Structure formats: C-alpha cells, structure tokens
C-alpha cells in the first residue's frame, strides 16, 4: 500500500487580501472583479491551479469556475471558462509572506483597490501585494514531500515527529491557526509548535509562520526567515538552516477523514487484532480497533479502512473480513443513525450483527441489541465547523454563535455514550434555547449527535431531534427539520 498520499491532497483555496485589507472578490453579475470584500465568504475564495507543463505558471479560478485574466493593456477580466494565455500568472513571494502576481505573457503586476484593479505595474509596490488567507478546513494531515511520511504528536518526546507511514489516530491531526496573516501549528493536546521544535502552550512570535507556496506545496517560514523541516531519524519538525525552501521544506495538507472505534453489544471493541476476520473481542482501544471512515461521494455509503490499509468487506456466508485492498460494492455499508447507537447494513441488504464468539456477520433482517454499535469519533477532540457561509464562531456581544465568519473558534468535543458535548472557549457548554438558538454558555452539558452523511460533512442533531443549521442572518440555530446545505458542516 502506498505510504504517500494515504488520503487526498487538499486543493489549495484561499482569499487574497490587498494593502487596504480588502479581499479580491468575484461577482456573479457580469463576472466583474473588485477588491471590496471585508471578509472571506464564497465570492472571496479562489482556487489555485497549476499549468501541467510549467509548474511555475498558475491559474486563479473564481467560485464561479471562471479564470482571472489580464490583457496587454492590464485590463482585468474573469469570464473565461477555460484557462487561456492571458490567464497565466506567476507568483512572486515576498519576504513577509505576501504575494505579487505577475502576468506571465506581459510581465506586469496585478494590484489596486475597490473597482480599480489592473495588471499594468512595471514594479512591485504596496498596491501590488496580496496576503494569502487559506480557505480550506484548518484540520488536516501534514505530509512531508521529501520523506513521504506524516507528522504526528510524539508525546513521549514532546515534539512533532514526521515518521508515520499513515496518518493514524488523534495524534496525526494538525490544526492550522490563522492570526494576522501568519499561521501556527496546533497539536491535538492544544500546544503550539515553536521554531526550535518544542511544543508550547502560548501562541507567540516563535510559533507563528508565514505560509509560502512552491509548485503547489506548502512551506512554513519562521520569524528569522528559516523554514520548518523534519530533522534527524525521527523527523523532529523544527526550523532548519535553509533560508530558501527546497524539497525537504515542502509539505502537503491532506484531508483528515473521521476515525472511529466501535463497541458491540458485548461491550467489547471491534478489532482486526485476530487477523482478517473483524471481531468484537478487545477491551482496549488501540490502532487495531481504530477504523477510518471514508464516505463515497456518489452513493454516500461508508467504507471502513484498517490501519493496515485494507477495507472491511462482505465475504461468503455474510462474514465481515478486512481482506479488501480496493473499494468495491462489498466494501460499502449503509449507516443507520439511531441516536446513541448505529446499525450497519452490508451490500447484501442484511444488518451486521455480533455473534456469540464476537465475530461480525451481515445476516440479520432486523435491528435488535446485537445489531447496534456504539461508534466513537476519536480524531476530533477539537471541533472547527464550517458551513455554506463560513465558520462557526462566538458572537461578539451575546451567548449565541455566528455561522458565517471567515475566522473560526476552536471548540472541545467530549464523547458521552454515543452522544457528544460541545464545550466553548469559555469553558461553558452548548445548548439549544427554547427559541431554537444555539447558545454557548450552558452550565451543564447537553447531548448532541453526529451523523456523518456525506464526504467531509457532518450533520449535528440536538437532543430533541432537530438539526443545527446556519440561518440567513448568519446565526447558528438548532431548529432544522431536515438535512440540507444549511445543516451540513465541514468538521
């Protein structure tokens, strides 16, 4: 199985902020472009695409799927459905992390403010500089391009080591924290990576890095102009000696799928410890009892990958084994969300049950105690939610929550017997008020249920069976009666 690229590398999406602190915005009307956005919503998000023949050339695609272009007179358009010669740009990174965008055919620089944008400057001035604000979900796996290994928290050594073959368990989750144009790397135990490789509680100058892009990969530059790199046999992540990023200093961000453990009716954990058959026969949670849940984009069915890289699959007589190396019909399962428990239905239409010897078999026509499983999400101790209009964040002046912000708050997710409690930054808990508002100042926790319904998206149900959704005004409500785009969250 490949050690590199265990999951999909994330497409780089970002907002571009000009010298006036305004975002580059693509309007639907007439495909016009301006630099008037005050925050990063859908219209302010751009996707970076690289030219296949020349890796230095990039195309900027708007949320409408149209490409930014400049003609020989510096006039800016964004209406082309396919990249053409005028949409070829070069990124010229500056020492402070900002970019200048240069038209490749005409060698002029792009800049301006409000409705006055052009690509005609012969030199780079303040007006031609753009800060980059990543728009992807900030929790991911970090892959070293040179070592083809993943970063993970090594608690015993008190460092981030880049020596994992696969990003497994909560320790492989990295959270990017954005503040004033710089990024920090936060581990699952809420510590920040310092440029000397140590993990510290406070976010300071030594934990802030400028993000640079080089041929589609990321480099992290510290305040002394040096770059993060894996050092030594365990790949300790720290600033190296280089003041120019080479292959050793480049990283990919890969999406972090949910990883879960299952507990059967016999109170034991489902495991692959005994070999190929999947059985509920273990009393402790290790990597052998942890499964990566991958949701098929078309069918919305789930696959469960083991830490060895194989998948659960239905074999003869209804038995479930971990022998599949490729995704196919027998590796896909329907999940039925039943409050604090889940039921799994295999491709033969039968429910998965736990036999007396602990073995899992898809032989049941109905759901009873033996067909119910406790499913626990283990790799999101910190919860960051992004909906269709932006991130979930504390409201400045009240106990409610916004669901349309370009910045995010980090909440704690606490498991409680098949349900979850959400803890706010202030140490209080989420609850749904009588008027349907989600509030963040509860003295005691309230149960919420996570339903993983789509690839990269979760629905959250309150204890009264309603879904959390972002309303038109950007407030987080707990009154949704069905699942739609307003009640699905990147997490």
Tab-separated table of N, CA, C and O in Angstrom, residues 377-465:
chain	number	residue	atom	x	y	z
A	377	UNK	N	-16.108	8.859	17.628
A	377	UNK	CA	-15.139	9.602	16.815
A	377	UNK	C	-13.925	9.909	17.692
A	377	UNK	O	-14.069	10.490	18.759
A	378	UNK	N	-12.724	9.488	17.248
A	378	UNK	CA	-11.565	9.685	18.119
A	378	UNK	C	-10.613	10.788	17.656
A	378	UNK	O	-9.768	11.219	18.424
A	379	UNK	N	-10.728	11.248	16.397
A	379	UNK	CA	-9.700	12.200	15.941
A	379	UNK	C	-10.221	13.621	15.738
A	379	UNK	O	-9.749	14.348	14.883
A	380	UNK	N	-11.205	14.021	16.558
A	380	UNK	CA	-11.629	15.422	16.587
A	380	UNK	C	-11.848	15.896	18.026
A	380	UNK	O	-12.956	16.292	18.393
A	381	UNK	N	-10.801	15.904	18.862
A	381	UNK	CA	-11.013	16.455	20.211
A	381	UNK	C	-11.285	17.951	20.139
A	381	UNK	O	-11.918	18.523	21.003
A	382	UNK	N	-10.781	18.576	19.058
A	382	UNK	CA	-11.032	19.996	18.811
A	382	UNK	C	-11.955	20.088	17.602
A	382	UNK	O	-11.671	19.493	16.565
A	383	UNK	N	-13.041	20.820	17.761
A	383	UNK	CA	-14.048	20.896	16.707
A	383	UNK	C	-14.033	22.277	16.075
A	383	UNK	O	-14.141	23.293	16.765
A	384	UNK	N	-13.862	22.302	14.755
A	384	UNK	CA	-13.977	23.538	13.984
A	384	UNK	C	-15.016	23.266	12.907
A	384	UNK	O	-14.875	22.325	12.132
A	385	UNK	N	-16.078	24.047	12.883
A	385	UNK	CA	-17.168	23.806	11.935
A	385	UNK	C	-17.204	24.898	10.881
A	385	UNK	O	-17.145	26.088	11.198
A	386	UNK	N	-17.326	24.460	9.613
A	386	UNK	CA	-17.510	25.414	8.526
A	386	UNK	C	-18.741	25.031	7.732
A	386	UNK	O	-18.854	23.897	7.265
A	387	UNK	N	-19.667	25.980	7.603
A	387	UNK	CA	-20.886	25.755	6.838
A	387	UNK	C	-20.827	26.437	5.491
A	387	UNK	O	-19.768	26.893	5.047
A	388	UNK	N	-21.982	26.531	4.832
A	388	UNK	CA	-22.003	27.095	3.470
A	388	UNK	C	-21.583	28.567	3.452
A	388	UNK	O	-21.092	29.060	2.436
A	389	UNK	N	-21.771	29.278	4.575
A	389	UNK	CA	-21.464	30.713	4.580
A	389	UNK	C	-20.245	31.096	5.406
A	389	UNK	O	-19.940	32.269	5.562
A	390	UNK	N	-19.564	30.107	5.975
A	390	UNK	CA	-18.385	30.446	6.765
A	390	UNK	C	-18.275	29.590	8.016
A	390	UNK	O	-18.981	28.587	8.172
A	391	UNK	N	-17.394	30.014	8.904
A	391	UNK	CA	-17.094	29.236	10.111
A	391	UNK	C	-18.025	29.588	11.273
A	391	UNK	O	-18.601	30.675	11.331
A	392	UNK	N	-18.120	28.647	12.214
A	392	UNK	CA	-18.868	28.878	13.466
A	392	UNK	C	-17.923	29.537	14.468
A	392	UNK	O	-16.788	29.112	14.670
A	393	UNK	N	-18.439	30.600	15.092
A	393	UNK	CA	-17.614	31.456	15.935
A	393	UNK	C	-18.510	32.090	16.996
A	393	UNK	O	-19.699	32.314	16.746
A	394	UNK	N	-17.958	32.369	18.177
A	394	UNK	CA	-18.739	33.063	19.212
A	394	UNK	C	-19.206	34.424	18.699
A	394	UNK	O	-18.429	35.152	18.071
A	395	UNK	N	-20.450	34.777	18.996
A	395	UNK	CA	-20.937	36.128	18.700
A	395	UNK	C	-20.238	37.091	19.652
A	395	UNK	O	-20.025	36.778	20.820
A	396	UNK	N	-19.872	38.266	19.128
A	396	UNK	CA	-19.074	39.196	19.946
A	396	UNK	C	-19.781	39.615	21.236
A	396	UNK	O	-19.176	39.693	22.292
A	397	UNK	N	-21.089	39.897	21.136
A	397	UNK	CA	-21.744	40.535	22.281
A	397	UNK	C	-22.854	39.712	22.927
A	397	UNK	O	-23.628	40.246	23.711
A	398	UNK	N	-22.980	38.436	22.579
A	398	UNK	CA	-24.053	37.653	23.203
A	398	UNK	C	-23.604	36.207	23.364
A	398	UNK	O	-22.480	35.850	23.016
A	399	UNK	N	-24.516	35.385	23.892
A	399	UNK	CA	-24.177	33.973	24.123
A	399	UNK	C	-24.513	33.090	22.919
A	399	UNK	O	-24.470	31.871	23.017
A	400	UNK	N	-24.858	33.727	21.789
A	400	UNK	CA	-25.197	32.936	20.594
A	400	UNK	C	-23.930	32.698	19.762
A	400	UNK	O	-22.841	33.152	20.116
A	401	UNK	N	-24.102	31.994	18.643
A	401	UNK	CA	-22.968	31.662	17.781
A	401	UNK	C	-23.244	32.113	16.356
A	401	UNK	O	-24.359	31.959	15.858
A	402	UNK	N	-22.215	32.680	15.709
A	402	UNK	CA	-22.322	33.013	14.281
A	402	UNK	C	-21.947	31.792	13.460
A	402	UNK	O	-21.131	30.985	13.885
A	403	UNK	N	-22.513	31.693	12.248
A	403	UNK	CA	-22.167	30.574	11.357
A	403	UNK	C	-21.723	31.096	9.999
A	403	UNK	O	-21.838	30.413	8.998
A	404	UNK	N	-21.196	32.341	9.975
A	404	UNK	CA	-20.835	32.946	8.681
A	404	UNK	C	-19.546	33.740	8.760
A	404	UNK	O	-19.348	34.694	8.031
A	405	UNK	N	-18.637	33.325	9.640
A	405	UNK	CA	-17.425	34.120	9.859
A	405	UNK	C	-16.250	33.576	9.032
A	405	UNK	O	-16.204	32.396	8.724
A	406	UNK	N	-15.291	34.457	8.708
A	406	UNK	CA	-14.103	33.981	7.992
A	406	UNK	C	-13.019	33.547	8.971
A	406	UNK	O	-12.002	33.003	8.578
A	407	UNK	N	-13.228	33.819	10.263
A	407	UNK	CA	-12.336	33.270	11.295
A	407	UNK	C	-13.126	32.219	12.072
A	407	UNK	O	-14.346	32.178	12.004
A	408	UNK	N	-12.418	31.355	12.798
A	408	UNK	CA	-13.116	30.279	13.490
A	408	UNK	C	-12.708	30.237	14.958
A	408	UNK	O	-11.609	30.661	15.330
A	409	UNK	N	-13.614	29.734	15.780
A	409	UNK	CA	-13.267	29.385	17.151
A	409	UNK	C	-13.081	27.877	17.209
A	409	UNK	O	-13.682	27.133	16.428
A	410	UNK	N	-12.243	27.452	18.149
A	410	UNK	CA	-11.982	26.021	18.317
A	410	UNK	C	-12.740	25.555	19.556
A	410	UNK	O	-12.530	26.079	20.655
A	411	UNK	N	-13.656	24.602	19.364
A	411	UNK	CA	-14.461	24.069	20.462
A	411	UNK	C	-13.954	22.679	20.844
A	411	UNK	O	-13.301	22.008	20.045
A	412	UNK	N	-14.265	22.263	22.068
A	412	UNK	CA	-13.874	20.915	22.502
A	412	UNK	C	-15.050	19.975	22.303
A	412	UNK	O	-16.196	20.322	22.626
A	413	UNK	N	-14.749	18.777	21.789
A	413	UNK	CA	-15.784	17.765	21.567
A	413	UNK	C	-15.553	16.641	22.573
A	413	UNK	O	-14.488	16.036	22.599
A	414	UNK	N	-16.559	16.396	23.417
A	414	UNK	CA	-16.408	15.419	24.502
A	414	UNK	C	-17.430	14.309	24.297
A	414	UNK	O	-18.640	14.557	24.214
A	415	UNK	N	-16.941	13.076	24.214
A	415	UNK	CA	-17.811	11.929	23.937
A	415	UNK	C	-18.575	11.530	25.192
A	415	UNK	O	-18.042	11.529	26.294
A	416	UNK	N	-19.851	11.166	25.019
A	416	UNK	CA	-20.677	10.757	26.151
A	416	UNK	C	-21.638	9.651	25.707
A	416	UNK	O	-22.759	9.924	25.292
A	417	UNK	N	-21.185	8.399	25.747
A	417	UNK	CA	-22.040	7.239	25.476
A	417	UNK	C	-22.857	7.377	24.186
A	417	UNK	O	-24.077	7.282	24.182
A	418	UNK	N	-22.159	7.622	23.080
A	418	UNK	CA	-22.855	7.703	21.793
A	418	UNK	C	-23.322	9.091	21.425
A	418	UNK	O	-23.725	9.338	20.294
A	419	UNK	N	-23.290	10.011	22.396
A	419	UNK	CA	-23.608	11.419	22.126
A	419	UNK	C	-22.330	12.227	22.371
A	419	UNK	O	-21.297	11.679	22.753
A	420	UNK	N	-22.417	13.549	22.132
A	420	UNK	CA	-21.254	14.413	22.318
A	420	UNK	C	-21.681	15.684	23.038
A	420	UNK	O	-22.788	16.185	22.844
A	421	UNK	N	-20.794	16.197	23.861
A	421	UNK	CA	-20.956	17.530	24.443
A	421	UNK	C	-19.987	18.469	23.734
A	421	UNK	O	-18.865	18.075	23.414
A	422	UNK	N	-20.449	19.700	23.489
A	422	UNK	CA	-19.588	20.691	22.839
A	422	UNK	C	-19.272	21.776	23.865
A	422	UNK	O	-20.168	22.426	24.408
A	423	UNK	N	-17.977	21.939	24.123
A	423	UNK	CA	-17.532	22.889	25.140
A	423	UNK	C	-16.974	24.130	24.463
A	423	UNK	O	-16.170	24.034	23.532
A	424	UNK	N	-17.411	25.282	24.932
A	424	UNK	CA	-16.998	26.552	24.337
A	424	UNK	C	-15.629	26.978	24.815
A	424	UNK	O	-15.080	26.425	25.769
A	425	UNK	N	-15.124	28.025	24.172
A	425	UNK	CA	-13.823	28.581	24.521
A	425	UNK	C	-13.808	29.035	25.994
A	425	UNK	O	-12.792	28.958	26.672
A	426	UNK	N	-14.981	29.485	26.476
A	426	UNK	CA	-15.065	29.994	27.854
A	426	UNK	C	-15.274	28.886	28.894
A	426	UNK	O	-15.479	29.160	30.085
A	427	UNK	N	-15.245	27.608	28.455
A	427	UNK	CA	-15.416	26.512	29.408
A	427	UNK	C	-16.866	26.132	29.657
A	427	UNK	O	-17.149	25.168	30.371
A	428	UNK	N	-17.804	26.888	29.071
A	428	UNK	CA	-19.224	26.553	29.189
A	428	UNK	C	-19.643	25.663	28.018
A	428	UNK	O	-18.885	25.460	27.078
A	429	UNK	N	-20.907	25.184	28.054
A	429	UNK	CA	-21.353	24.192	27.066
A	429	UNK	C	-22.426	24.733	26.130
A	429	UNK	O	-23.171	25.642	26.470
A	430	UNK	N	-22.510	24.099	24.947
A	430	UNK	CA	-23.576	24.421	24.000
A	430	UNK	C	-24.895	23.812	24.469
A	430	UNK	O	-24.934	22.713	25.002
A	431	UNK	N	-25.979	24.552	24.186
A	431	UNK	CA	-27.329	24.007	24.364
A	431	UNK	C	-28.252	24.748	23.403
A	431	UNK	O	-27.866	25.785	22.849
A	432	UNK	N	-29.443	24.200	23.181
A	432	UNK	CA	-30.419	24.857	22.302
A	432	UNK	C	-31.474	25.516	23.188
A	432	UNK	O	-32.086	24.863	24.038
A	433	UNK	N	-31.676	26.825	22.990
A	433	UNK	CA	-32.646	27.556	23.824
A	433	UNK	C	-34.069	27.263	23.359
A	433	UNK	O	-34.285	26.656	22.308
A	434	UNK	N	-35.036	27.734	24.127
A	434	UNK	CA	-36.452	27.497	23.771
A	434	UNK	C	-36.806	28.114	22.426
A	434	UNK	O	-37.645	27.604	21.700
A	435	UNK	N	-36.125	29.211	22.095
A	435	UNK	CA	-36.438	29.879	20.817
A	435	UNK	C	-35.654	29.279	19.652
A	435	UNK	O	-35.690	29.806	18.549
A	436	UNK	N	-34.899	28.180	19.906
A	436	UNK	CA	-34.203	27.492	18.820
A	436	UNK	C	-32.795	27.992	18.544
A	436	UNK	O	-32.151	27.548	17.599
A	437	UNK	N	-32.299	28.928	19.364
A	437	UNK	CA	-30.932	29.425	19.185
A	437	UNK	C	-29.947	28.469	19.842
A	437	UNK	O	-30.212	27.936	20.921
A	438	UNK	N	-28.796	28.254	19.188
A	438	UNK	CA	-27.725	27.507	19.853
A	438	UNK	C	-26.939	28.496	20.704
A	438	UNK	O	-26.428	29.496	20.191
A	439	UNK	N	-26.891	28.226	22.006
A	439	UNK	CA	-26.199	29.124	22.940
A	439	UNK	C	-24.936	28.445	23.461
A	439	UNK	O	-24.818	27.221	23.449
A	440	UNK	N	-23.997	29.269	23.931
A	440	UNK	CA	-22.658	28.739	24.237
A	440	UNK	C	-22.257	28.930	25.694
A	440	UNK	O	-21.084	28.860	26.014
A	441	UNK	N	-23.241	29.161	26.577
A	441	UNK	CA	-22.872	29.469	27.963
A	441	UNK	C	-23.565	28.548	28.971
A	441	UNK	O	-23.864	28.930	30.092
A	442	UNK	N	-23.821	27.297	28.534
A	442	UNK	CA	-24.528	26.364	29.418
A	442	UNK	C	-23.673	25.943	30.603
A	442	UNK	O	-22.483	25.678	30.458
A	443	UNK	N	-24.303	25.888	31.794
A	443	UNK	CA	-23.586	25.417	32.993
A	443	UNK	C	-23.339	23.914	32.892
A	443	UNK	O	-22.295	23.419	33.280
A	444	UNK	N	-24.367	23.198	32.371
A	444	UNK	CA	-24.188	21.748	32.259
A	444	UNK	C	-24.350	21.321	30.802
A	444	UNK	O	-25.050	21.967	30.021
A	445	UNK	N	-23.658	20.238	30.428
A	445	UNK	CA	-23.643	19.858	29.013
A	445	UNK	C	-24.971	19.288	28.527
A	445	UNK	O	-25.743	18.725	29.306
A	446	UNK	N	-25.218	19.463	27.225
A	446	UNK	CA	-26.403	18.897	26.587
A	446	UNK	C	-25.916	17.934	25.499
A	446	UNK	O	-24.896	18.173	24.860
A	447	UNK	N	-26.658	16.862	25.278
A	447	UNK	CA	-26.259	15.862	24.278
A	447	UNK	C	-26.532	16.347	22.856
A	447	UNK	O	-27.618	16.853	22.557
A	448	UNK	N	-25.531	16.145	21.990
A	448	UNK	CA	-25.701	16.326	20.555
A	448	UNK	C	-25.249	15.035	19.871
A	448	UNK	O	-24.428	14.295	20.408
A	449	UNK	N	-25.795	14.782	18.676
A	449	UNK	CA	-25.474	13.548	17.946
A	449	UNK	C	-24.863	13.908	16.602
A	449	UNK	O	-25.379	14.761	15.885
A	450	UNK	N	-23.754	13.248	16.270
A	450	UNK	CA	-23.085	13.497	14.992
A	450	UNK	C	-23.510	12.438	13.985
A	450	UNK	O	-23.435	11.242	14.268
A	451	UNK	N	-23.937	12.873	12.807
A	451	UNK	CA	-24.301	11.952	11.726
A	451	UNK	C	-23.419	12.273	10.518
A	451	UNK	O	-23.514	13.351	9.936
A	452	UNK	N	-22.547	11.326	10.176
A	452	UNK	CA	-21.606	11.534	9.061
A	452	UNK	C	-22.305	11.107	7.770
A	452	UNK	O	-22.343	9.938	7.423
A	453	UNK	N	-22.895	12.086	7.082
A	453	UNK	CA	-23.809	11.776	5.985
A	453	UNK	C	-23.170	11.902	4.609
A	453	UNK	O	-23.615	11.269	3.666
A	454	UNK	N	-22.139	12.751	4.491
A	454	UNK	CA	-21.517	12.976	3.190
A	454	UNK	C	-20.017	13.043	3.355
A	454	UNK	O	-19.516	13.264	4.466
A	455	UNK	N	-19.316	12.886	2.247
A	455	UNK	CA	-17.865	13.006	2.252
A	455	UNK	C	-17.461	14.368	2.830
A	455	UNK	O	-17.812	15.409	2.279
A	456	UNK	N	-16.754	14.371	3.963
A	456	UNK	CA	-16.259	15.619	4.548
A	456	UNK	C	-17.294	16.477	5.237
A	456	UNK	O	-17.004	17.600	5.647
A	457	UNK	N	-18.523	15.960	5.404
A	457	UNK	CA	-19.599	16.762	6.016
A	457	UNK	C	-20.312	15.969	7.110
A	457	UNK	O	-20.544	14.777	6.974
A	458	UNK	N	-20.674	16.685	8.180
A	458	UNK	CA	-21.402	16.062	9.282
A	458	UNK	C	-22.667	16.876	9.550
A	458	UNK	O	-22.687	18.095	9.376
A	459	UNK	N	-23.739	16.173	9.929
A	459	UNK	CA	-24.940	16.847	10.437
A	459	UNK	C	-24.932	16.666	11.951
A	459	UNK	O	-24.495	15.629	12.459
A	460	UNK	N	-25.403	17.681	12.665
A	460	UNK	CA	-25.406	17.634	14.135
A	460	UNK	C	-26.840	17.775	14.612
A	460	UNK	O	-27.522	18.748	14.288
A	461	UNK	N	-27.284	16.778	15.380
A	461	UNK	CA	-28.674	16.737	15.840
A	461	UNK	C	-28.712	17.052	17.331
A	461	UNK	O	-27.881	16.541	18.098
A	462	UNK	N	-29.658	17.861	17.729
A	462	UNK	CA	-29.804	18.159	19.156
A	462	UNK	C	-30.594	17.038	19.828
A	462	UNK	O	-31.131	16.151	19.156
A	463	UNK	N	-30.690	17.094	21.150
A	463	UNK	CA	-31.367	16.004	21.870
A	463	UNK	C	-32.865	15.958	21.577
A	463	UNK	O	-33.510	14.942	21.825
A	464	UNK	N	-33.438	17.036	21.024
A	464	UNK	CA	-34.867	16.969	20.662
A	464	UNK	C	-35.065	16.619	19.183
A	464	UNK	O	-36.152	16.793	18.628
A	465	UNK	N	-33.994	16.126	18.526
A	465	UNK	CA	-34.152	15.593	17.168
A	465	UNK	C	-34.083	16.608	16.060
A	465	UNK	O	-34.324	16.289	14.897
